[in-house]
Short mmCIF file of C-alpha atoms in Angstrom, two decimals:
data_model
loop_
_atom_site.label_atom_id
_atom_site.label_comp_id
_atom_site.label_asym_id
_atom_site.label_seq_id
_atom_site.Cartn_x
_atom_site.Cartn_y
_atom_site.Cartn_z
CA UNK X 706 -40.67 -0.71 -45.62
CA UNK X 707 -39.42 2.22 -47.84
CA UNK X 708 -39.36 1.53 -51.10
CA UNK X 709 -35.96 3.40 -51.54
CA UNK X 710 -33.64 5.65 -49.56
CA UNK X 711 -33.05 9.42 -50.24
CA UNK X 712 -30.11 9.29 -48.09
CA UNK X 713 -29.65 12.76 -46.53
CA UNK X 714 -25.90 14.12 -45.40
CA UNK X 715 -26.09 14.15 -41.32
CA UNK X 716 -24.14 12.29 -38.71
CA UNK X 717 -25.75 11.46 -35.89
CA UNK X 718 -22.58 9.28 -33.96
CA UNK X 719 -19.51 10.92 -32.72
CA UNK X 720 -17.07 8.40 -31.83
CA UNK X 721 -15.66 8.92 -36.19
CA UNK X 722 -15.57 12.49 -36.42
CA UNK X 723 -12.40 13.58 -37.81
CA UNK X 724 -13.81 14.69 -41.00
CA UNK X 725 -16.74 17.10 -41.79
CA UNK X 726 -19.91 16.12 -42.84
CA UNK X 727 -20.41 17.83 -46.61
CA UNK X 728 -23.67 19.33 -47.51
CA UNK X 729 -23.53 17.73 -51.30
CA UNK X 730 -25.88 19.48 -54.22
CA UNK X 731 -26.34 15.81 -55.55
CA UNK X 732 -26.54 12.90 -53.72
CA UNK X 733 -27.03 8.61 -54.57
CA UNK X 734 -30.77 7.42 -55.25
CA UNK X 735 -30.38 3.99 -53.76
CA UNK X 736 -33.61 1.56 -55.10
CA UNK X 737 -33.90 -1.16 -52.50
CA UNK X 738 -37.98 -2.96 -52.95
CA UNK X 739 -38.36 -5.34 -55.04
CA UNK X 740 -41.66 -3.37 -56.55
CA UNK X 741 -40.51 -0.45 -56.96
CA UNK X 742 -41.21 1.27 -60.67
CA UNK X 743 -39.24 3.38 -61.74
CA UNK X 744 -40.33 6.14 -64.52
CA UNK X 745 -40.44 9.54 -65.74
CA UNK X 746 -42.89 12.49 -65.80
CA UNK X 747 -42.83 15.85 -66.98
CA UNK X 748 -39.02 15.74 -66.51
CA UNK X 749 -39.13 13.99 -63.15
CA UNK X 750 -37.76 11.01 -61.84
CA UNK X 751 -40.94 8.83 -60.17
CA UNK X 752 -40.49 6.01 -58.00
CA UNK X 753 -43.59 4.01 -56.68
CA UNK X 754 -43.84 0.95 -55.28
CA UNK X 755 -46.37 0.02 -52.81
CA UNK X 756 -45.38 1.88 -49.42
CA UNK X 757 -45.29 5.35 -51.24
CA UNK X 758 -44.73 7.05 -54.13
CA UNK X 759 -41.74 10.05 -54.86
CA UNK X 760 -40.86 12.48 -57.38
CA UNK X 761 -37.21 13.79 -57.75
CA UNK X 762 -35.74 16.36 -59.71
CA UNK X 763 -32.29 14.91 -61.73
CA UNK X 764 -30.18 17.83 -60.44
CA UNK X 765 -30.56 16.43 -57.16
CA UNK X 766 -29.38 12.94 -58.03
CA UNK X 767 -25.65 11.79 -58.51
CA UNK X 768 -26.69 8.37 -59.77
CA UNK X 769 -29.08 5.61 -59.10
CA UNK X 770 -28.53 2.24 -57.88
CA UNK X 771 -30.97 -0.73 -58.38
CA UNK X 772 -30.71 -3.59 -56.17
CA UNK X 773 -32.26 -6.68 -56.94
CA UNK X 774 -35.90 -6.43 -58.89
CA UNK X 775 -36.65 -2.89 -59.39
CA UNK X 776 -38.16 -2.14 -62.82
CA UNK X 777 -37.33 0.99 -65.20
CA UNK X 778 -39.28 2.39 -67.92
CA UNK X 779 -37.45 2.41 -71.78
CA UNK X 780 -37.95 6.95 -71.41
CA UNK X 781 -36.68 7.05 -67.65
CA UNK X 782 -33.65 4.82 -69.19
CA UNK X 783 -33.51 7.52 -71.95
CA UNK X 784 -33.79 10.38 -69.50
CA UNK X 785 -31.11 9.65 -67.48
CA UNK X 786 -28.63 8.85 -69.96
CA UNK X 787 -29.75 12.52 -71.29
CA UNK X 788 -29.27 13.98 -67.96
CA UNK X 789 -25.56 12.50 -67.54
CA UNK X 790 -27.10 10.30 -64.26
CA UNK X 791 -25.22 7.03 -64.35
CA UNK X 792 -27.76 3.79 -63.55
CA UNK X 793 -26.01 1.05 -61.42
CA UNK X 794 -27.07 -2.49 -61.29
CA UNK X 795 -26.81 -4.36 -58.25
CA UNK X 796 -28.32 -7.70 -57.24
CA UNK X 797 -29.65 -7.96 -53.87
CA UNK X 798 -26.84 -8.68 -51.82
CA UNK X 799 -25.33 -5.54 -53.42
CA UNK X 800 -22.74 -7.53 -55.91
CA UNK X 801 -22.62 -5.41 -58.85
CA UNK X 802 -24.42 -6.05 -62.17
CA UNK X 803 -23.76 -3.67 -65.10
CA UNK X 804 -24.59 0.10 -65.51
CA UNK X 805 -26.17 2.04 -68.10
CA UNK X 806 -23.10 4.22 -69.93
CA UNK X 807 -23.32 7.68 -71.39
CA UNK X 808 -21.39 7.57 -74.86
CA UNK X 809 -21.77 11.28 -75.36
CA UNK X 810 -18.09 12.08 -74.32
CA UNK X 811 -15.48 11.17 -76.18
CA UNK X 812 -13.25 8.69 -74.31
CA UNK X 813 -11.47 7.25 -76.89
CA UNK X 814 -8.15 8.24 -76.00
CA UNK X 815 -8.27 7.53 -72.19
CA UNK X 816 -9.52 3.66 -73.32
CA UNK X 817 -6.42 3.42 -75.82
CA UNK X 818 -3.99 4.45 -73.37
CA UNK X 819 -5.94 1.92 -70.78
CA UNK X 820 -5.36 -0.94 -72.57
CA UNK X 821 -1.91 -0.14 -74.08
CA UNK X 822 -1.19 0.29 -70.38
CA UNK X 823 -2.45 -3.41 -69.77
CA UNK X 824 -0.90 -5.18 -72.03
CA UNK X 825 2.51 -3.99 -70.83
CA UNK X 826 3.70 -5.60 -67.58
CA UNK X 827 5.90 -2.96 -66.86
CA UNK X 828 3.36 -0.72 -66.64
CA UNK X 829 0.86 -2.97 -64.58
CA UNK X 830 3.35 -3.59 -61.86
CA UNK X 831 4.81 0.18 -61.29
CA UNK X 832 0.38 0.82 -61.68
CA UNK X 833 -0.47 -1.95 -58.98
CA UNK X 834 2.50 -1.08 -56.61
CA UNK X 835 0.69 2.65 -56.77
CA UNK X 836 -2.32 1.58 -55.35
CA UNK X 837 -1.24 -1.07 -52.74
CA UNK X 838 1.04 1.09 -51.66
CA UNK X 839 -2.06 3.73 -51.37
CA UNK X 840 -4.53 1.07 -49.53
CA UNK X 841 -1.37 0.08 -47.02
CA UNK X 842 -0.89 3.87 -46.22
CA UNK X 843 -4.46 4.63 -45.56
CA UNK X 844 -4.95 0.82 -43.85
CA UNK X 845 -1.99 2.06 -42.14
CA UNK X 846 -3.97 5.47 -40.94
CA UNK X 847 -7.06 3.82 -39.65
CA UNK X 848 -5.07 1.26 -37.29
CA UNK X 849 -3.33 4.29 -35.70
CA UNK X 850 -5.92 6.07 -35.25
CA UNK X 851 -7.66 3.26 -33.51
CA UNK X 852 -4.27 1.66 -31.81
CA UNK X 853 -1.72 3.73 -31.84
CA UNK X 854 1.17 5.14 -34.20
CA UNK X 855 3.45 2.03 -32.04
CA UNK X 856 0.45 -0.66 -32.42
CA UNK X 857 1.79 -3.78 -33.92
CA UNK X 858 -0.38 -3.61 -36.65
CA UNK X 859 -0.16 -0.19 -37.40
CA UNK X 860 3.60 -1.01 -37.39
CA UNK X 861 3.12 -4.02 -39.51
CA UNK X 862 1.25 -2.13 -42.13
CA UNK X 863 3.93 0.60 -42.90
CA UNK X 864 5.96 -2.00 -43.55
CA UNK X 865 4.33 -4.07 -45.80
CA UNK X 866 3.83 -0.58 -47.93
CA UNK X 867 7.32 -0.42 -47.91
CA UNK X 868 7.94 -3.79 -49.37
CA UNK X 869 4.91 -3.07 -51.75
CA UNK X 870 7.04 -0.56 -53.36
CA UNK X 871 9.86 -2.59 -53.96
CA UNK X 872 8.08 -5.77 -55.42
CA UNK X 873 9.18 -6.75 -58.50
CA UNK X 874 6.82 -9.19 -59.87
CA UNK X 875 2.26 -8.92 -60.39
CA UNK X 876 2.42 -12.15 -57.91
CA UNK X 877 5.04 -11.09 -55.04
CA UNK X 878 2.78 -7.51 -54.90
CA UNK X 879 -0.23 -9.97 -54.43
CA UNK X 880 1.56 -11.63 -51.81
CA UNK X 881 2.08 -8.12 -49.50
CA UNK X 882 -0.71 -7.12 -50.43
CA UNK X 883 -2.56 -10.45 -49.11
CA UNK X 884 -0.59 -11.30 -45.81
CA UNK X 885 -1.40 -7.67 -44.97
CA UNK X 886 -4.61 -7.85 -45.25
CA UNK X 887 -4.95 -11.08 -43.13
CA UNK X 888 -3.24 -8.91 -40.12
CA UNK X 889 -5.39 -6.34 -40.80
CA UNK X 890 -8.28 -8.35 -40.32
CA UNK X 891 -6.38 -10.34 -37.50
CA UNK X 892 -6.72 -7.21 -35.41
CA UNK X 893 -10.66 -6.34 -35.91
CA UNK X 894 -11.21 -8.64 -32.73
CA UNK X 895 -9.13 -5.64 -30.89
CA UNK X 896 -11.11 -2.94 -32.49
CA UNK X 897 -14.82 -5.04 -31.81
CA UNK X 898 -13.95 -5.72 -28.62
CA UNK X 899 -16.53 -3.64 -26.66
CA UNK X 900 -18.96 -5.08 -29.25
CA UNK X 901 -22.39 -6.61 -29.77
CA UNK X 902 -21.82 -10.73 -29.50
CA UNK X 903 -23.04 -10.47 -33.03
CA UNK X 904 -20.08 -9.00 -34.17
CA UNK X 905 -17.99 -11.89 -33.22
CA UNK X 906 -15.31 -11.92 -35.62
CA UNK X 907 -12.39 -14.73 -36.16
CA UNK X 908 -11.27 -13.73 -39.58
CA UNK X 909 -12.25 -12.24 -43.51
CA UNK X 910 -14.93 -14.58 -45.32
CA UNK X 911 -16.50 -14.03 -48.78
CA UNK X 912 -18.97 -15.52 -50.74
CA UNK X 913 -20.75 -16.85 -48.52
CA UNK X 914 -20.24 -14.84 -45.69
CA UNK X 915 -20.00 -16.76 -42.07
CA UNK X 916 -21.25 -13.91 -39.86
CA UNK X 917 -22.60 -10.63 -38.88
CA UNK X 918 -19.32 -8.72 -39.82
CA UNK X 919 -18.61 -10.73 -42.75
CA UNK X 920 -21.71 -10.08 -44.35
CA UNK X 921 -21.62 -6.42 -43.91
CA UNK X 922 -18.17 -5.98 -45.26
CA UNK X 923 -18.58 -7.84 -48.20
CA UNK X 924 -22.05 -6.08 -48.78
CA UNK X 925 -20.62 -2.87 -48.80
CA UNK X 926 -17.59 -3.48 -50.14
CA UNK X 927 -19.86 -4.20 -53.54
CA UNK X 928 -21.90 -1.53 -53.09
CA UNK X 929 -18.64 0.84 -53.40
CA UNK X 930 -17.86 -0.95 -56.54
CA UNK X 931 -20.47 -0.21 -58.22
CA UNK X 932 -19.93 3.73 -57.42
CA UNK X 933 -16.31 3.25 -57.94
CA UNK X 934 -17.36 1.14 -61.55
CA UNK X 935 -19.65 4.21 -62.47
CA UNK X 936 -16.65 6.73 -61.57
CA UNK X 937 -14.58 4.90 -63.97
CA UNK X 938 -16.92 4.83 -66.83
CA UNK X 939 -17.22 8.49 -66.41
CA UNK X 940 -13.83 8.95 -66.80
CA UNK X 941 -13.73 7.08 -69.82
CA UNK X 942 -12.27 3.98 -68.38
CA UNK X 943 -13.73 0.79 -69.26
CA UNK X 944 -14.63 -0.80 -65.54
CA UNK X 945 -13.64 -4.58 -66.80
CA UNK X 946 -9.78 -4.24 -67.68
CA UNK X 947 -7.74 -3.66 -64.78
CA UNK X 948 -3.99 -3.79 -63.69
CA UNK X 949 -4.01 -5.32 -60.22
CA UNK X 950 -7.07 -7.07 -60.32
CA UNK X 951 -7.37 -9.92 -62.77
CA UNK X 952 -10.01 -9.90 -65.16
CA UNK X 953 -13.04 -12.35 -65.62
CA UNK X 954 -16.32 -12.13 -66.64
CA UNK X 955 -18.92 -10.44 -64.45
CA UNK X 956 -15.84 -8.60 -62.57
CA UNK X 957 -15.69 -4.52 -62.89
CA UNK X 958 -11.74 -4.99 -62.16
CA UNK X 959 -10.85 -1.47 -62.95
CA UNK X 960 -13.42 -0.09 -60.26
CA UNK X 961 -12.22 -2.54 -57.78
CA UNK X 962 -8.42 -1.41 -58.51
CA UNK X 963 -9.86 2.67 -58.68
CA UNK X 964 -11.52 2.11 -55.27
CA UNK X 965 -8.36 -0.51 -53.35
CA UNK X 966 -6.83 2.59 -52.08
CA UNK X 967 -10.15 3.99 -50.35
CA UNK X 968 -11.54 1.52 -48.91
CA UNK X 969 -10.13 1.01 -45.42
CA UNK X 970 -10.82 4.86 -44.98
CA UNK X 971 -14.24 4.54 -46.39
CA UNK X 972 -16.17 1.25 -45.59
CA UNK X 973 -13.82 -0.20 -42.97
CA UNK X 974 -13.74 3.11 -40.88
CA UNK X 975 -17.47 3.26 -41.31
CA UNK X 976 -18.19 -0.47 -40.54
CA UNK X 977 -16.24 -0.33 -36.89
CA UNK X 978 -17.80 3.17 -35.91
CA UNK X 979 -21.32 1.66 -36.42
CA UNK X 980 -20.92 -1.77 -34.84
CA UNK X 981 -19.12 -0.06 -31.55
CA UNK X 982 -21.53 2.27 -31.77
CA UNK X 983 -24.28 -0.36 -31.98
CA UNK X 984 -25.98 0.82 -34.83
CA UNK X 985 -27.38 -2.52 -36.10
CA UNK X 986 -28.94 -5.47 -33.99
CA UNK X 987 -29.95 -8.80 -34.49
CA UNK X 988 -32.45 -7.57 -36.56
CA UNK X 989 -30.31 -6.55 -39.38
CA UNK X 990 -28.85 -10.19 -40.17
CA UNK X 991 -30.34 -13.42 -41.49
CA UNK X 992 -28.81 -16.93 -40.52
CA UNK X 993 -29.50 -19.08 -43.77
CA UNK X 994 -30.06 -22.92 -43.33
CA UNK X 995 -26.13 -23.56 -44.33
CA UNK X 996 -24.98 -21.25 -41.73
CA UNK X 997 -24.27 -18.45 -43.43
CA UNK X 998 -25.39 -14.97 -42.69
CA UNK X 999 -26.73 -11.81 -45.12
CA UNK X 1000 -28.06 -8.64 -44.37
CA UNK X 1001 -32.01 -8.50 -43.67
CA UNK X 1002 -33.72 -5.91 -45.67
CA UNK X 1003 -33.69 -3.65 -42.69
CA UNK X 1004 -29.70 -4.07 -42.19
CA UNK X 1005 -29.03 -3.17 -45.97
CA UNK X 1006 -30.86 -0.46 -45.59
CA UNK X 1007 -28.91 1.00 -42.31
CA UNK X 1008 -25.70 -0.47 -43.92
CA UNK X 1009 -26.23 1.91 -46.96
CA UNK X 1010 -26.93 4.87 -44.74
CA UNK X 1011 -23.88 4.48 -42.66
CA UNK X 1012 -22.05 4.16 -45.87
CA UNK X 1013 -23.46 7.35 -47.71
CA UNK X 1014 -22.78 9.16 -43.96
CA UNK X 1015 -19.38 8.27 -44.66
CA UNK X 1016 -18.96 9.09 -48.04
CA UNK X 1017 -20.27 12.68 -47.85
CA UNK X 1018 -17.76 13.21 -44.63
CA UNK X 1019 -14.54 15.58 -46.12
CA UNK X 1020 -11.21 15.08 -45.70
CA UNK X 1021 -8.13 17.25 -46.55
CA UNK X 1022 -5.56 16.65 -49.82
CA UNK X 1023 -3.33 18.40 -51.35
CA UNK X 1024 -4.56 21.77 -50.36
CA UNK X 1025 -8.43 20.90 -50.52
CA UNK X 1026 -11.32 19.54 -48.90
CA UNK X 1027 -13.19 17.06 -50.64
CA UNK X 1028 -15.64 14.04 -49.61
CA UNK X 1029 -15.01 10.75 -49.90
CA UNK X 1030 -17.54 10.43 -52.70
CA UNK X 1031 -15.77 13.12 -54.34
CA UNK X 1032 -12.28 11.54 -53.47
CA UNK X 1033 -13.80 7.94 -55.79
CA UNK X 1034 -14.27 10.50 -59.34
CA UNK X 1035 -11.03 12.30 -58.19
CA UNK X 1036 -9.10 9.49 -58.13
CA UNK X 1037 -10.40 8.52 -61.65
CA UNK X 1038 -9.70 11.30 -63.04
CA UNK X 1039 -6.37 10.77 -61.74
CA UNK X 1040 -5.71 7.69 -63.29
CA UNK X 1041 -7.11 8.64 -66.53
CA UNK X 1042 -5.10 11.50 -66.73
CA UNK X 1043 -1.87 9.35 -65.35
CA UNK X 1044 -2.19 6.78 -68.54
CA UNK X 1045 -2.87 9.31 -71.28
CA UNK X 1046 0.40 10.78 -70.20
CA UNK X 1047 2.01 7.42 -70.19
CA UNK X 1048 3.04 8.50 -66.24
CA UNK X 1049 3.78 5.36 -64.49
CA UNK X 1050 3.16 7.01 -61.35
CA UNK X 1051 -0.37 7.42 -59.89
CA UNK X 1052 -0.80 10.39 -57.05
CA UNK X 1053 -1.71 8.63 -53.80
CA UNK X 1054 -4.86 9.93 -52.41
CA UNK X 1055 -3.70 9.99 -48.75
CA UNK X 1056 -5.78 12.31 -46.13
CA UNK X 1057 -3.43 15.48 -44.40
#
């Protein structure tokens, strides 16, 4: 087993290809054994665990993500924070941890206007209703692409962005926002049809997950917060005070309401194309004594790689290609820009 992935830019499956695949100057250094040692010589990043040892130069590296027991040295710790690399804490199952920040920059101003912004309700609602209304239309884009512009879900979806924007309460938002996700995930049995038995799936569980599908959504889908969380940070955000998502301890709810928007274009386009196109097996999943399932080590590993395959794929906005990585800081720096201005409107990053 690798003791981490170097996860190169190349699609190897068709059946997705809209977008472009992006030949990024940095790309994520994603630490998956539990012995791997991370530390740092003559300006080098060094990695060695048992399998094999690497050495990687920080201008190839957009950030680093720990999963589970990895260990760091005190100088690598320093280096990176020198270097502007963001370090990402993830436990095993990929729920994010923490991250190492970079206080170099001054964000002072984008964190005042961030939590002026959330203490005024006015100001979460018209925030929220931005990005529902963003994760309906690109929900929205997937299902027609898969069903139909006339599919009943596709249909149903438009809608609900619809309402979205005229919601005038935190809790009737939630509400759209909730009922639409159940039909999008009431449809998935459409789009798995030609699936794996696996891949049997009869609705969205969480924590913990009751099958194949399950578990690989909500894997992902933690993964991307932490990229989303580091995004944030970057922009000077601080990841734990959001407007749609509520806080609580533990929770990066800024990165989680920076990333709503993406996500059906990023890990739920990328999760169908790799179960119809059978990229995991049996293998890849581990039935626990309760019933549950999680990702073997060899499934998170694929499960990243389809997900950094996606993420350096382009798409077109507002005049420009960009990847979806790209699309996560973007959006950010959106935001960040959107509060310091007091704007109550966020620009929806929608694909052309």
């Amino acid at each position: 087993m690798f003791a981490f992935r170097w996860f190169l830019a190349k699609e190897d499956h068709t059946e997705e290809i809209e977008e472009i695949v992006a030949d990024e100057p940095r790309l994520p250094l994603h630490i998956l054994a539990h012995d791997a040692a991370l530390s740092v010589d003559n300006g080098m990043l060094e990695i060695d665990s048992e399998d094999e040892c690497r050495r990687v130069r920080l201008d190839e590296i957009s950030l680093v993500a720990l999963h589970g027991g990895s260990r760091i040295t005190v100088p690598c710790l320093n280096m990176l924070v020198q270097n502007s690399v963001p370090l990402i804490l993830h436990s095993r199952n990929g729920y994010y941890r923490g991250q190492l920040l970079d206080l170099s920059a001054s964000h002072g101003a984008v964190r005042r206007a961030q939590y002026a912004a959330a203490a005024d309700e006015r100001m979460v609602l018209a925030l929220s209703k931005g990005l529902i209304e963003g994760k309906l239309l690109n929900t929205a884009r997937v299902a027609k692409r898969r069903l139909g512009a006339r599919s009943r879900i596709a249909r149903a979806l438009i809608k609900a962005s619809r309402s979205a924007r005229k919601c005038r309460t935190l809790s009737s938002l939630r509400g759209v926002e909730g009922a639409a996700a159940a039909a999008w995930y009431g449809a998935w049995p459409e789009f798995l049809s030609d699936s794996d038995e696996i891949f049997v799936f009869s609705g969205r569980n969480r924590r913990p997950a009751q099958d194949a599908t399950n578990a690989l959504l909500s894997y992902l889908y933690a993964v991307v917060a932490g990229t989303a969380s580091a995004a944030s940070a970057s922009a000077g955000f601080d990841p734990n005070v959001g407007f749609f998502h509520a806080e609580r301890p533990g929770r990066p709810a800024l990165a989680l309401d920076l990333v709503e928007p993406l996500r059906p274009a990023v890990v739920d386009t990328a999760v169908i194309a790799a179960i119809r196109n059978r990229e995991f097996s049996d293998a890849s999943f581990v039935t626990q004594s309760d019933g549950s399932v999680r990702l073997s080590d060899e499934g998170r590993r694929r499960a990243l790689d389809i997900l950094e395959r996606r993420l350096s794929t382009t798409f077109r906005y507002d005049g420009t290609e960009m990847t979806w990585r790209a699309a996560i800081s973007h959006h950010a720096v959106l935001m960040a820009k959107a509060l310091r201005e007091g704007s109550t409107s966020l620009p929806l990053l929608l694909p052309r």
